[in-house]
Short mmCIF file of C-alpha atoms in Angstrom, two decimals:
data_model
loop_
_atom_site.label_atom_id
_atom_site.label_comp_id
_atom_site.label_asym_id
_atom_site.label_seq_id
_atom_site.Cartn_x
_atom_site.Cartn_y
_atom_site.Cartn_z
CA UNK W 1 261.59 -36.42 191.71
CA UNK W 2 262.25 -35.68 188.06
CA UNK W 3 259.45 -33.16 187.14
CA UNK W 4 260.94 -32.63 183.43
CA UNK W 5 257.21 -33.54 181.91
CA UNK W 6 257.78 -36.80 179.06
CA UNK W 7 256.76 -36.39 175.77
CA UNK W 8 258.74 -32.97 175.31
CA UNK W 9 261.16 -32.32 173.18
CA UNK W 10 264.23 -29.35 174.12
CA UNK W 11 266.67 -28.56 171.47
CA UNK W 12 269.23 -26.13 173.06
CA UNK W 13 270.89 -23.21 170.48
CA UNK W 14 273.33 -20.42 170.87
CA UNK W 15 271.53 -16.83 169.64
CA UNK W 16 272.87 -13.69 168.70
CA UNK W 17 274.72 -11.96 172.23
CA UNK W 18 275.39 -15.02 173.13
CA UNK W 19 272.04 -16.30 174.61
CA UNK W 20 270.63 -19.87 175.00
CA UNK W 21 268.17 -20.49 173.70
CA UNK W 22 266.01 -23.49 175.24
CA UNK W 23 263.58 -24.52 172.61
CA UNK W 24 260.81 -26.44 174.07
CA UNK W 25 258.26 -28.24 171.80
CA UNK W 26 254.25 -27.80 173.08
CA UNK W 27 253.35 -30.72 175.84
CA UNK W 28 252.48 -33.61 174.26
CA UNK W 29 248.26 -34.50 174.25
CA UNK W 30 248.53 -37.45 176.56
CA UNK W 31 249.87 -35.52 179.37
CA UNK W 32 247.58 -35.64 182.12
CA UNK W 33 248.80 -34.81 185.25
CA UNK W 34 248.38 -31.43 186.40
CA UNK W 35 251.63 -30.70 188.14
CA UNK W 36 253.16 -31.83 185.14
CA UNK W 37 251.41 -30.15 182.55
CA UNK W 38 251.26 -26.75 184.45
CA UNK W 39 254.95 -26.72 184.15
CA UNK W 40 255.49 -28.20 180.69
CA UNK W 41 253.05 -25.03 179.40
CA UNK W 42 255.35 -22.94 181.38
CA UNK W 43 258.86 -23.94 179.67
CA UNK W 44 257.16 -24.01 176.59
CA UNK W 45 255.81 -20.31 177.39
CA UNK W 46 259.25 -19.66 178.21
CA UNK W 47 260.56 -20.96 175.00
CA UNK W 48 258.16 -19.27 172.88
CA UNK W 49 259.28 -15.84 174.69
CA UNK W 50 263.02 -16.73 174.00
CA UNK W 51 262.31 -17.53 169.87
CA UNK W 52 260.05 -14.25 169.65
CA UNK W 53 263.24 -12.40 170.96
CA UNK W 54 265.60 -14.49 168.92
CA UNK W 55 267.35 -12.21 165.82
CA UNK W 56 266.34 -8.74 167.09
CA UNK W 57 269.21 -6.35 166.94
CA UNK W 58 269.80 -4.45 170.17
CA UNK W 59 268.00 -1.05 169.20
CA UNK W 60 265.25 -3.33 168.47
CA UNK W 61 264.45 -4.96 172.03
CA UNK W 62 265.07 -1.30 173.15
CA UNK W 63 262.58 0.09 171.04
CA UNK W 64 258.73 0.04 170.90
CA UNK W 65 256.14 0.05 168.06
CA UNK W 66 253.36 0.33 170.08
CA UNK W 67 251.28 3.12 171.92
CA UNK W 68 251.93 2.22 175.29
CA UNK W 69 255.52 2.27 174.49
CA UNK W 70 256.86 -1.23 176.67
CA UNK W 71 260.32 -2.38 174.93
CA UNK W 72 260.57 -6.31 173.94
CA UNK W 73 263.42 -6.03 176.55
CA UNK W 74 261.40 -4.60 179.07
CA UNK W 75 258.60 -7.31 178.51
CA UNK W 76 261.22 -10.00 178.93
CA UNK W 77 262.36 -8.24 182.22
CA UNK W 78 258.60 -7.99 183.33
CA UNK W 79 258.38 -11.61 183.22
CA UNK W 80 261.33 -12.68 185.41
CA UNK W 81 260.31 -10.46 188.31
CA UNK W 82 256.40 -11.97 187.74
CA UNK W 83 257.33 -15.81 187.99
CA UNK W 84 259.53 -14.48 190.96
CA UNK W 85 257.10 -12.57 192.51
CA UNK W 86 254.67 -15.23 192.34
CA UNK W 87 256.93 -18.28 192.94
CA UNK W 88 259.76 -17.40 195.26
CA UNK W 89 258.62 -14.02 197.07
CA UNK W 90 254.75 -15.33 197.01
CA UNK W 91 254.33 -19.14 197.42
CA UNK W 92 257.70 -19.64 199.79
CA UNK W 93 258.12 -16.19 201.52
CA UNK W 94 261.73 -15.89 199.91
CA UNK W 95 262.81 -12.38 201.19
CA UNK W 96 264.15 -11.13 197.55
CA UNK W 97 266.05 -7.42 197.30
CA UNK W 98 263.94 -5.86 194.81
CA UNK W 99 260.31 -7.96 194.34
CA UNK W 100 259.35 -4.97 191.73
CA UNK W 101 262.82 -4.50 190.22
CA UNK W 102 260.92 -4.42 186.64
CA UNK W 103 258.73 -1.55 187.48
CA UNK W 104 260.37 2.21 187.97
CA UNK W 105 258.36 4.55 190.41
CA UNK W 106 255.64 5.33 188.57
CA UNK W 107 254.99 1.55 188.10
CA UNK W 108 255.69 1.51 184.67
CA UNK W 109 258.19 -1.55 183.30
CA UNK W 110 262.30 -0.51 182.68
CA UNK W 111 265.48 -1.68 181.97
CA UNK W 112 268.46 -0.43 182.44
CA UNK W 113 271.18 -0.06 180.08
CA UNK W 114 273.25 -2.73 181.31
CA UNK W 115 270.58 -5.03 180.79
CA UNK W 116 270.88 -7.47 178.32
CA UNK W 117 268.82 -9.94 176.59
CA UNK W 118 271.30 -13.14 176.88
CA UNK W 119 271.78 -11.89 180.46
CA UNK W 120 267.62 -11.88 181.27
CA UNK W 121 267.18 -14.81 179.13
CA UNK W 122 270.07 -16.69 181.75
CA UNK W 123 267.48 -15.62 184.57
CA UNK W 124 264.30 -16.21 182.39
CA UNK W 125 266.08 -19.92 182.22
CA UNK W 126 267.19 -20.01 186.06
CA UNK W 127 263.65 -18.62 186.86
CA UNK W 128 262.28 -22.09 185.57
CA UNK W 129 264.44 -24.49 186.93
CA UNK W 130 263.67 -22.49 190.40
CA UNK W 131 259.98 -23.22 189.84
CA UNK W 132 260.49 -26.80 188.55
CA UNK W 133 262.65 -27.04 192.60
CA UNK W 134 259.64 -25.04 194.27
CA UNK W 135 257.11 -27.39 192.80
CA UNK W 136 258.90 -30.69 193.92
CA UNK W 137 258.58 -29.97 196.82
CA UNK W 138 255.38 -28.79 197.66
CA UNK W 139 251.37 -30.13 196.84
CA UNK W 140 249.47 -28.46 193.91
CA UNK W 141 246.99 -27.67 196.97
CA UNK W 142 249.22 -26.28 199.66
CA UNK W 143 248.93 -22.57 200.19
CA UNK W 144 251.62 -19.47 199.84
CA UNK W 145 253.46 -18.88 202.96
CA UNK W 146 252.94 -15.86 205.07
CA UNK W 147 256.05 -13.60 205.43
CA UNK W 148 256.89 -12.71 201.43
CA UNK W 149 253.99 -11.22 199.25
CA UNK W 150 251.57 -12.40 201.96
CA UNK W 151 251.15 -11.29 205.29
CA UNK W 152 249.69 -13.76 208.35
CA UNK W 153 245.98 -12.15 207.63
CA UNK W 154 245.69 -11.99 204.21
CA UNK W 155 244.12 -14.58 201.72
CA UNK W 156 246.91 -16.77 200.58
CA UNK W 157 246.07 -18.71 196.71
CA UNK W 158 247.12 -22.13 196.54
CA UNK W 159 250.19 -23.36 194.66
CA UNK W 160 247.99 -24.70 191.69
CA UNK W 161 246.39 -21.02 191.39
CA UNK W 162 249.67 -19.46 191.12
CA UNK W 163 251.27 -21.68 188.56
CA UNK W 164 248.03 -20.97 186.28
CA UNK W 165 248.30 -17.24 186.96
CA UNK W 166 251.93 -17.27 185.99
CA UNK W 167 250.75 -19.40 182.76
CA UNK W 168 248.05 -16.79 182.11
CA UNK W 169 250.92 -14.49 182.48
CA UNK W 170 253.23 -15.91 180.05
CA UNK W 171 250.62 -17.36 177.29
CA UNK W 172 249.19 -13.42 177.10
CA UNK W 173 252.76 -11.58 177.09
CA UNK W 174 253.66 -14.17 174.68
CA UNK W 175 250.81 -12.62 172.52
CA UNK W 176 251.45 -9.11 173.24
CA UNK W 177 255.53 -10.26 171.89
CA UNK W 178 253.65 -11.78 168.86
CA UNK W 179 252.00 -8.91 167.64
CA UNK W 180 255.32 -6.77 168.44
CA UNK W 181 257.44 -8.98 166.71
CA UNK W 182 255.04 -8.80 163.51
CA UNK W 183 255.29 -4.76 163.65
CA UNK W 184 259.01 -4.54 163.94
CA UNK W 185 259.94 -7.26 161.13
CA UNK W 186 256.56 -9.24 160.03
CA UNK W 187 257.78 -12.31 161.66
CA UNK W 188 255.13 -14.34 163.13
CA UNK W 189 253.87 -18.29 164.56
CA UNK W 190 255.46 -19.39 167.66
#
């Protein structure tokens, strides 16, 4: 089943470090179905993450602006372990190695310093086409699977609930990226 949503447009481009860059255009209007929609907003989300990151120099997505101090870099990291977290370790059980690789001990978001942005960009990118697999083969109303995130007793959220948290996720990081974007260059729009 092709889930690749119709009416959007991808035009694929090579960034500074070497990156790809997926740009996808916002799901068109006419696109109804749910399943199909929730994941269209999601590459786009994606997309919109990759562009804000596009043209930063190195010290840049290793530096922050803001008072809470997260790193561009560090955001981008953040979101790769969420829509894993959510997708592969929460709705399927997937046993993964590190579930809260992002976060250091205190919680708090890292990279390390052979992290790169073409390199979490790759998994940002692999992330997606992982969700796009999970979501073929399952019903927007079938529940997570024990074993993962979730154990046997505890309250298990649908598959449409996750892929709308993992939206929320993206659509507000995006934001935060927006405003850190403007402070370290002025650049701004999606």
């Amino acid at each position: 089943q092709n889930l690749w949503p119709t009416g959007c447009s991808r035009v694929m481009k090579t960034a500074a470090g070497g990156a790809v860059i997926d740009t996808v255009q916002r799901p068109a209007q006419e696109l109804a179905d749910p399943r199909r929609l929730l994941l269209a907003y999601l590459d786009f989300y994606r997309s919109v993450i990759a562009r804000k990151l596009d043209g930063l120099a190195e010290s840049e997505l290793r530096s922050s602006r803001l008072p809470s101090g997260w790193t561009p870099l560090e955001l981008l990291k953040h979101l790769v372990y969420m829509e894993a977290r959510w997708l592969r370790w929460g709705f399927v059980a997937e046993q993964l190695a590190a579930p809260w690789g992002d976060e250091d001990e205190s919680g708090r978001w890292h990279v390390h310093p052979q992290d790169t942005a073409a390199d979490l960009l790759a998994a940002l990118d692999a992330g997606g086409t992982r969700t796009r697999a999970i979501v073929a083969g399952a019903e927007l109303t079938d529940i997570a699977a024990a074993g993962g995130r979730f154990a046997d007793g505890d309250r298990r959220p649908t598959l449409a609930w996750i892929l709308f948290h993992v939206l929320q996720e993206y659509a507000r990081h995006a934001g935060h990226l927006d405003v850190s974007r403007e402070l370290l260059d002025g650049a701004v729009g999606e």
